[in-house]
CSV table of C-alpha atoms in Angstrom, one decimal:
chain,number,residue,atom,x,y,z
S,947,UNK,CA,0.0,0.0,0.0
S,948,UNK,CA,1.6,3.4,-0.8
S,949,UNK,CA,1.6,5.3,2.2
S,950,UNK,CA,0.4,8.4,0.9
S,951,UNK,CA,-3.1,6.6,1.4
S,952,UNK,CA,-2.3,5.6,4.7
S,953,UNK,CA,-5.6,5.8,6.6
S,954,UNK,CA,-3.9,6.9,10.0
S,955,UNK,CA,-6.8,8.3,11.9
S,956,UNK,CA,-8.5,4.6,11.3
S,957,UNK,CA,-4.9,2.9,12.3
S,958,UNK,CA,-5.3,5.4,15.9
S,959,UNK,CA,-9.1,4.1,15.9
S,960,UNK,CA,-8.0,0.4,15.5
S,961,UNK,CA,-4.7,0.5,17.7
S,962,UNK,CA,-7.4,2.0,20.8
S,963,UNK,CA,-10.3,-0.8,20.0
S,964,UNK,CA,-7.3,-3.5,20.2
S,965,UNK,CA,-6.1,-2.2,23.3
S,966,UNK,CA,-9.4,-1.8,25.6
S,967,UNK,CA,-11.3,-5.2,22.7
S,968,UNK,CA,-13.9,-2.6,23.2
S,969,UNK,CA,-15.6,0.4,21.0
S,970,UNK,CA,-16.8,2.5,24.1
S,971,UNK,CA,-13.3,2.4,26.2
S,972,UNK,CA,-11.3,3.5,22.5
S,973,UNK,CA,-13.7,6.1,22.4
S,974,UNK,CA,-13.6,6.9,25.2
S,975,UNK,CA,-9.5,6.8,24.9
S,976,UNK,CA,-9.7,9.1,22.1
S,977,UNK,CA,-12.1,11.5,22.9
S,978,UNK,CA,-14.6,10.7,20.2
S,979,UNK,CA,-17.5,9.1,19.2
S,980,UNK,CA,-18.5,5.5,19.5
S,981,UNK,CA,-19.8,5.4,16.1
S,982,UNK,CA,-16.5,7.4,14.7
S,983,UNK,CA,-14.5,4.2,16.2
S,984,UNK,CA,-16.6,1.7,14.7
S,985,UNK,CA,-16.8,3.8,11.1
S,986,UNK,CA,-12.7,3.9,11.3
S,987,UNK,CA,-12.5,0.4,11.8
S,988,UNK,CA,-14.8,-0.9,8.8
S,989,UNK,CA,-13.1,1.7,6.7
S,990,UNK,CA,-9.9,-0.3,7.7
S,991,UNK,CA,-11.5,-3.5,7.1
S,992,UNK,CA,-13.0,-3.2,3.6
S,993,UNK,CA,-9.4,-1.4,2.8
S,994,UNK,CA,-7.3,-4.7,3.9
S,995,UNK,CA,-10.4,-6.7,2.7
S,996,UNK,CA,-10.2,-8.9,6.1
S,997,UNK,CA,-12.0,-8.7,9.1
S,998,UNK,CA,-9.7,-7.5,12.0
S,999,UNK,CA,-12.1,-8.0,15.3
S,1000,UNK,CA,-14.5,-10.4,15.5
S,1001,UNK,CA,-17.9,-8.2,17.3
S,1002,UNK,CA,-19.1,-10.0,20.3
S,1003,UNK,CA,-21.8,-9.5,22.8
S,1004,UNK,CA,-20.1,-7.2,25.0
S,1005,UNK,CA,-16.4,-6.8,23.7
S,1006,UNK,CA,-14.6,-7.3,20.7
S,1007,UNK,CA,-11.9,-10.0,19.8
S,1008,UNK,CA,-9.1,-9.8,17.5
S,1009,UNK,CA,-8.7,-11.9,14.3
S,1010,UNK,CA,-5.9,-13.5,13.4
S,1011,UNK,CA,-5.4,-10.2,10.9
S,1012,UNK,CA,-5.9,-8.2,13.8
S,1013,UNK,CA,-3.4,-9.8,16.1
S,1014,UNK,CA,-0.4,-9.3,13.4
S,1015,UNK,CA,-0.9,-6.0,12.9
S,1016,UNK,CA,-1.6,-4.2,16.5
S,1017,UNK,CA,1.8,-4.9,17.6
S,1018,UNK,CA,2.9,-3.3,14.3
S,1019,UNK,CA,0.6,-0.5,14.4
S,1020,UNK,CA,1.7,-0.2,18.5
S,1021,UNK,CA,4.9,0.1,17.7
S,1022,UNK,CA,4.9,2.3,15.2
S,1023,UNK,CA,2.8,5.1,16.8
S,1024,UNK,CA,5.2,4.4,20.0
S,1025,UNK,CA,8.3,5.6,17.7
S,1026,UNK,CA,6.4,8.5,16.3
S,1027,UNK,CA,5.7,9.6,19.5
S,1028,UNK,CA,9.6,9.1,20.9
S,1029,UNK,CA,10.7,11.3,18.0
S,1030,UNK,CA,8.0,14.3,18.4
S,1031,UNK,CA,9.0,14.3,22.2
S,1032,UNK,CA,12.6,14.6,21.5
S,1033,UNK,CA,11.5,17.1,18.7
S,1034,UNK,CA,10.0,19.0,21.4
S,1035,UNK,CA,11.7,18.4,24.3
S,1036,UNK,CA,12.6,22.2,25.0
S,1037,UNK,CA,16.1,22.8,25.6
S,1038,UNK,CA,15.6,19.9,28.3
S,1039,UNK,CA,17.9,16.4,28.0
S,1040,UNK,CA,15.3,14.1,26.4
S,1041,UNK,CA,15.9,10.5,28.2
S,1042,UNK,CA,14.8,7.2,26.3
S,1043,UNK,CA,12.6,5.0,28.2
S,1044,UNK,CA,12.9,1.6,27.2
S,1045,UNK,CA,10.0,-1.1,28.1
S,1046,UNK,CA,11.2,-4.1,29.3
S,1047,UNK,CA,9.1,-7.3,30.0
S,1048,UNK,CA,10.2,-10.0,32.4
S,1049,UNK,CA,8.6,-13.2,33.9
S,1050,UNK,CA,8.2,-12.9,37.4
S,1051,UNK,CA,10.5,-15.5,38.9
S,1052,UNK,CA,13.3,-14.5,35.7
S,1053,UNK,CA,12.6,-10.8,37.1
S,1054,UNK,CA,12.4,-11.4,41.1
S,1055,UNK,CA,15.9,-13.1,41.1
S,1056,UNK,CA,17.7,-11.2,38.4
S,1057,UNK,CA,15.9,-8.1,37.7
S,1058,UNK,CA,18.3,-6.2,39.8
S,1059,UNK,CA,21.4,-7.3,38.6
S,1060,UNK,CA,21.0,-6.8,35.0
S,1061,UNK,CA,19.1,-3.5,34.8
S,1062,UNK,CA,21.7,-2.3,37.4
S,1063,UNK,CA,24.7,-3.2,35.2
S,1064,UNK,CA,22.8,-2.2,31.9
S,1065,UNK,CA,22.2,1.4,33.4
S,1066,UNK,CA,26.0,1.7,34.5
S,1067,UNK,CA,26.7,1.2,31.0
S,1068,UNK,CA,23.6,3.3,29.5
S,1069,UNK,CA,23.1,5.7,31.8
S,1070,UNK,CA,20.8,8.0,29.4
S,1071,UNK,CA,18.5,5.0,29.4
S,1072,UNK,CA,15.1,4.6,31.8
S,1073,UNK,CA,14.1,1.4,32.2
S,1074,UNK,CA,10.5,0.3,32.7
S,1075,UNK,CA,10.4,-3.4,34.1
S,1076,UNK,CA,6.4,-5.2,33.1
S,1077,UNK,CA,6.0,-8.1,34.8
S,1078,UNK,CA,3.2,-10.1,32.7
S,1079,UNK,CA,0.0,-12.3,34.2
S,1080,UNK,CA,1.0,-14.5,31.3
S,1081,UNK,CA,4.2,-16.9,30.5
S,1082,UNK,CA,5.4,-17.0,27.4
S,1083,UNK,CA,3.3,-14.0,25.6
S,1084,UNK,CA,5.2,-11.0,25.6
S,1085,UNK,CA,3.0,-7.2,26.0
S,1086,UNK,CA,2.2,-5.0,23.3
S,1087,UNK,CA,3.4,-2.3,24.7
S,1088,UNK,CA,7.2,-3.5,25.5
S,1089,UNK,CA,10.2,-2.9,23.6
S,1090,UNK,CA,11.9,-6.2,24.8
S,1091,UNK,CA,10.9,-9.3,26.7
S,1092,UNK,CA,12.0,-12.3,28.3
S,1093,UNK,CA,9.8,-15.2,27.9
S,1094,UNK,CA,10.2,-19.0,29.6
S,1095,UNK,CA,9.0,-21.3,26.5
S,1096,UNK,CA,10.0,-23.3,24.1
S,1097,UNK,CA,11.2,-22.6,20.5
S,1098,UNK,CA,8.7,-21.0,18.2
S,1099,UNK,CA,8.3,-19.8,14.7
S,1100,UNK,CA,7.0,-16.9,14.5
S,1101,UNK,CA,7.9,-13.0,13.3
S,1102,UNK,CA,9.7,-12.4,16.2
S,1103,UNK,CA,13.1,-12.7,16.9
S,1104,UNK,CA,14.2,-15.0,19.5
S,1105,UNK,CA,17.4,-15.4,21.4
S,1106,UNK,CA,18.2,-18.1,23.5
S,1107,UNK,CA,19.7,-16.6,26.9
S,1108,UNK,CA,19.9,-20.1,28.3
S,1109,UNK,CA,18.3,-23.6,28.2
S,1110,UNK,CA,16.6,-24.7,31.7
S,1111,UNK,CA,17.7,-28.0,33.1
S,1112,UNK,CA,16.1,-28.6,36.4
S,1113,UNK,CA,16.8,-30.6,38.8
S,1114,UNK,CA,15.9,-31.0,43.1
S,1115,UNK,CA,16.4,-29.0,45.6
S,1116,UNK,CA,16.0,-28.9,49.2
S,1117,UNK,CA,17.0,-27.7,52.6
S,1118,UNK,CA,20.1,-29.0,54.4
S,1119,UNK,CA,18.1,-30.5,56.8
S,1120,UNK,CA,16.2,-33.0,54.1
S,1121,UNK,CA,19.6,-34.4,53.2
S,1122,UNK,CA,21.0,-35.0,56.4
S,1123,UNK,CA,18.0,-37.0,57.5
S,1124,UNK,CA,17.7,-39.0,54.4
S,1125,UNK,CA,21.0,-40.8,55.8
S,1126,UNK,CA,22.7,-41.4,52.2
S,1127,UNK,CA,18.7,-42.9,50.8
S,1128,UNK,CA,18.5,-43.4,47.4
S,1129,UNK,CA,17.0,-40.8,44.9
S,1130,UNK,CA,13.9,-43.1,44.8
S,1131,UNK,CA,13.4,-43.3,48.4
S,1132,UNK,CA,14.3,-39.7,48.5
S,1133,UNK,CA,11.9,-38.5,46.7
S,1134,UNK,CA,8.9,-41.5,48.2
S,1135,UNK,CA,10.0,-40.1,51.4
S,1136,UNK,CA,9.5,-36.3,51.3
S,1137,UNK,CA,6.9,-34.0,50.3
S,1138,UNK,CA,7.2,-33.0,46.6
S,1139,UNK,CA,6.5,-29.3,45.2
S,1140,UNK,CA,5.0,-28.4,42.0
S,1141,UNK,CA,5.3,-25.3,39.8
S,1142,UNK,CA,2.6,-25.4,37.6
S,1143,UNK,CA,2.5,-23.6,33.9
S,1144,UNK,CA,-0.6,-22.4,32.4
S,1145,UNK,CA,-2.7,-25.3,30.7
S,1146,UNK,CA,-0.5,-28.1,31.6
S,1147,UNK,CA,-1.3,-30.8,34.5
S,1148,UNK,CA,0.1,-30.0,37.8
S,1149,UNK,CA,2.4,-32.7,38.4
S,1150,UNK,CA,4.0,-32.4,34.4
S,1151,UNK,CA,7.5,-31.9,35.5
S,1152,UNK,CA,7.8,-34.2,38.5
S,1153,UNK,CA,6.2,-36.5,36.2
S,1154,UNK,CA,9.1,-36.2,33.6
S,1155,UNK,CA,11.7,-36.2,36.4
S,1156,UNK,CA,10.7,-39.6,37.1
S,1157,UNK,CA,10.5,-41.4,33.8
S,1158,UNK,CA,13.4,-39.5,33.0
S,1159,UNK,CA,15.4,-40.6,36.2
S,1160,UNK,CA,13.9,-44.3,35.8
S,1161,UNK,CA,11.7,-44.2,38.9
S,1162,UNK,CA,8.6,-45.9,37.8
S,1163,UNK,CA,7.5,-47.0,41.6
S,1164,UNK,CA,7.4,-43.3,42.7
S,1165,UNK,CA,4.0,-41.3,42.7
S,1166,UNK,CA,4.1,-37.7,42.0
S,1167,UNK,CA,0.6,-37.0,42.3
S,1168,UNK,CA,0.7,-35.7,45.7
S,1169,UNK,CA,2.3,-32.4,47.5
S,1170,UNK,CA,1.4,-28.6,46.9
S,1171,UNK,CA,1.2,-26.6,43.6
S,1172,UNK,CA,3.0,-22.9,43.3
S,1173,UNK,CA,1.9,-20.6,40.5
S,1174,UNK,CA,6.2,-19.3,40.8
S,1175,UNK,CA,9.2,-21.3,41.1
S,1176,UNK,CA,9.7,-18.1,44.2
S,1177,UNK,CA,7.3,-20.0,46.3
S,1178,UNK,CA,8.3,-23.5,45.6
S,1179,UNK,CA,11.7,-22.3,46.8
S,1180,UNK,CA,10.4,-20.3,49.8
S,1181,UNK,CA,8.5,-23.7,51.2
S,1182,UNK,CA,11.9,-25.9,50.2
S,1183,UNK,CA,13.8,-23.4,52.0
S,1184,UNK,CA,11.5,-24.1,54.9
S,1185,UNK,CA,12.6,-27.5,55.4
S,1186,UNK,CA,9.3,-29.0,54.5
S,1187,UNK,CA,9.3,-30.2,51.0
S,1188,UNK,CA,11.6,-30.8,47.4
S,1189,UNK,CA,10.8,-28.5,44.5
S,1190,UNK,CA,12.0,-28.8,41.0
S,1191,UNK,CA,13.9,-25.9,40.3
S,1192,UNK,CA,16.5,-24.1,37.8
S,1193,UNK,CA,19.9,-23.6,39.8
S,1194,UNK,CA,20.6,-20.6,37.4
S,1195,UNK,CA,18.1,-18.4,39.4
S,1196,UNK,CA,18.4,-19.5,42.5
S,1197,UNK,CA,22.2,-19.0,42.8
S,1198,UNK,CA,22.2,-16.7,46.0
S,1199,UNK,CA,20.2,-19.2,47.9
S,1200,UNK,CA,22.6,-22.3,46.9
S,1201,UNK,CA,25.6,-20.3,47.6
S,1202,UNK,CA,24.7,-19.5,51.1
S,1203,UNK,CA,23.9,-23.0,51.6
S,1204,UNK,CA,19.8,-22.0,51.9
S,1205,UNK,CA,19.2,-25.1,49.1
S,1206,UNK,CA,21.1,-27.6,48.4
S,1207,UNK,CA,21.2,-30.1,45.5
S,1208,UNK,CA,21.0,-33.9,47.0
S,1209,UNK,CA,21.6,-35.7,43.7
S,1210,UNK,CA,23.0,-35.0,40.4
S,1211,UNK,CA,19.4,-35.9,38.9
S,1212,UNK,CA,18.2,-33.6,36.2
S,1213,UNK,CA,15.0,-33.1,33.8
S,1214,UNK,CA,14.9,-31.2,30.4
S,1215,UNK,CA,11.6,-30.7,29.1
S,1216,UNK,CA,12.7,-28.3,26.2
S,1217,UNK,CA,12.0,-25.0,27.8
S,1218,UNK,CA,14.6,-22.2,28.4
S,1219,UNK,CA,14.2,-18.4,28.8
S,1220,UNK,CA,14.4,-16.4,25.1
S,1221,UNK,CA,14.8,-12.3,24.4
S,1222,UNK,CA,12.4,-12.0,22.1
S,1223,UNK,CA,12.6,-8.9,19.7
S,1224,UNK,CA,10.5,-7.2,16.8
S,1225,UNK,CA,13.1,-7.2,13.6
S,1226,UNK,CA,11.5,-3.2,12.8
S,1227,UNK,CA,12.7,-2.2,16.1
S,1228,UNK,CA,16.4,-3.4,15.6
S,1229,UNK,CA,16.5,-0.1,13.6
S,1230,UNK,CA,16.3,1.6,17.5
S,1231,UNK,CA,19.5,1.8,19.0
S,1232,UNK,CA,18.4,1.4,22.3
S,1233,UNK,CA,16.7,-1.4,21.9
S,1234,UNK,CA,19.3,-3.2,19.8
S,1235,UNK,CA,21.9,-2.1,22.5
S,1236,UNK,CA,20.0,-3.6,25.5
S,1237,UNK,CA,19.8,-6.8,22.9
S,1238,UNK,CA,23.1,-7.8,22.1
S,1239,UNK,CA,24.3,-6.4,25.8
S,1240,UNK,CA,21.5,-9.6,27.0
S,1241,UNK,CA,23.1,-11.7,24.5
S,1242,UNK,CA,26.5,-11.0,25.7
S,1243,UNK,CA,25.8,-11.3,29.4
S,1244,UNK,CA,24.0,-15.1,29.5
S,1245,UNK,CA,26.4,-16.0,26.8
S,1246,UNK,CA,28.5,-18.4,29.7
S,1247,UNK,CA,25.3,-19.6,31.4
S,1248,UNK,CA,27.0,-22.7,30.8
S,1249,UNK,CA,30.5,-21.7,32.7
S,1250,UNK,CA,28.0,-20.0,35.4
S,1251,UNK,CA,26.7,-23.1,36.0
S,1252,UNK,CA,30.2,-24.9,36.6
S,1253,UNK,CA,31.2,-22.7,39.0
S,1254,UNK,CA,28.7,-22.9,40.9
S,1255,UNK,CA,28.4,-26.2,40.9
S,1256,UNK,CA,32.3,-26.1,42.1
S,1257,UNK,CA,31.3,-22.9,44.6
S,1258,UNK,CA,28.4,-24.8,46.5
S,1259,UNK,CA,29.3,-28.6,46.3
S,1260,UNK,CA,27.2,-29.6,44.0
S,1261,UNK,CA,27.6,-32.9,41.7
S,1262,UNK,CA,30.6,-31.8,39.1
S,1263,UNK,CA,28.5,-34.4,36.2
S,1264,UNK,CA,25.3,-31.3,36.9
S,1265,UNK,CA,27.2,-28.7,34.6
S,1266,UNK,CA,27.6,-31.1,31.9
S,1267,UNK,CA,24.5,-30.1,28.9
């Protein structure tokens, strides 16, 4: 489409309605009519010849049309308005905010360290941390985000930071009165923590720890179920239970000898945590900055691992992928 015919004023009307999924909230958003929204939008529509929302009762859904192009349309208003701000920004030192989205248990144990470091190197930059309600589907409105999931094909670019192996862990207390048990009695023995994903059964991953480990006589339909691998860990650390858990985020806690690991037993269920990026917006050199300084940072997960499997005690064989 040439973009002299552009039909922006419906674009603003279609990015509000896929915002709020409703005609009176973009309206309201906008400061217009109801009926001006909904004109906009089936302008748009019998433009692109497709049907971007599908009207309901009470709300409005997006098509599969609609969901490709309201990140598009988001981000492209979002640059206009960088530009006109720094356009206008009065003789005052325009600073770039950039939107960054994290998963809470990535963002509660490492959220710190990396946007400290990042700012000592970018100092010009704010930093606006989203922590989303869902895992794996990164906001709209965010520049950038870390996502735990598994390899996708879609337009977005994704960059491994690192894959997630997980494997036991405990308090001190657990081990010492197991009195050398095996991993099966271990296990049979102590009250077993689940982190549950969205959509998938609640004992998924103690269920592949088991197969995976060869311990068909052990049950794993039994203990409690955590929305966050952050409160799995809290109740391990209480000396009540074993949680399944990444040792990559929960470094501090093994170092000071708050969790321990009591076997060198380990799941992979293909997930690991990606930086996923729009392609248009590696043309911002913010973004594309905070990218490949990511990339660069999580690029020895691997020898992070080893040593803290040296640091801590835990089996050598644990850092092998």
């Amino acid at each position: 489409m040439d973009r002299r015919c552009l039909p922006l004023n419906a674009l603003r009307a279609f990015e509000a309605a896929g915002k709020h999924l409703s005609v009176t909230a973009a309206a309201n958003s906008l400061f217009v009519s109801q009926s001006a929204v909904s004109r906009h939008i089936l302008t748009l529509e019998a433009l692109l010849g497709v049907k971007l929302f599908d009207r309901k009762h009470q709300h409005l859904e997006l098509t599969e049309a609609g969901r490709a192009l309201l990140p598009v349309v988001n981000k492209s208003f979002d640059r206009i308005e960088h530009v006109l701000k720094d356009i206008l920004k009065d003789g005052a030192e325009s600073r770039r905010v950039l939107h960054i989205q994290m998963p809470s248990t990535f963002a509660h144990n490492l959220a710190v360290p990396i946007l400290r470091e990042f700012r000592n190197i970018f100092p010009d930059v704010m930093l606006d941390l989203v922590i989303p309600n869902k895992v794996g589907m990164p906001d709209i409105n965010s520049d950038i985000a870390v996502v735990y999931s598994k390899p996708e094909v879609n337009d977005l670019i994704a960059d491994l930071l690192w894959h997630v192996r997980l494997t036991p862990l405990c308090h001190p207390c657990l081990l010492q009165a197991a009195n050398a048990a095996s991993l099966a009695d271990f296990v049979a023995g102590n009250e077993i923590v689940h982190v549950i994903l969205e959509g998938q059964p609640r004992h998924r991953l103690w269920d592949r720890f088991v197969r995976q480990a060869e311990l068909s006589k052990v049950s794993v339909d039994r203990g409690l179920v955590f929305e966050t691998a952050n409160l799995a860990a809290q109740y391990a650390m209480s000396g009540t239970g074993i949680a399944l858990l990444d040792p990559l985020l929960f470094q501090d806690e093994l170092r000071s000898g708050a969790l321990v690991q009591p076997f060198d037993a380990w799941v992979d269920d293909g997930y690991g945590y990606y930086l996923l990026t729009h392609s248009d917006d590696l043309l911002d050199e913010t973004i594309a900055s905070f990218r490949s300084w990511m990339i660069q940072r999580f690029a020895n997960s691997s020898l992070e691992l080893q040593h803290l499997v040296r640091r801590t005690g835990l089996p050598a064989a644990a850092a092998q992928a």
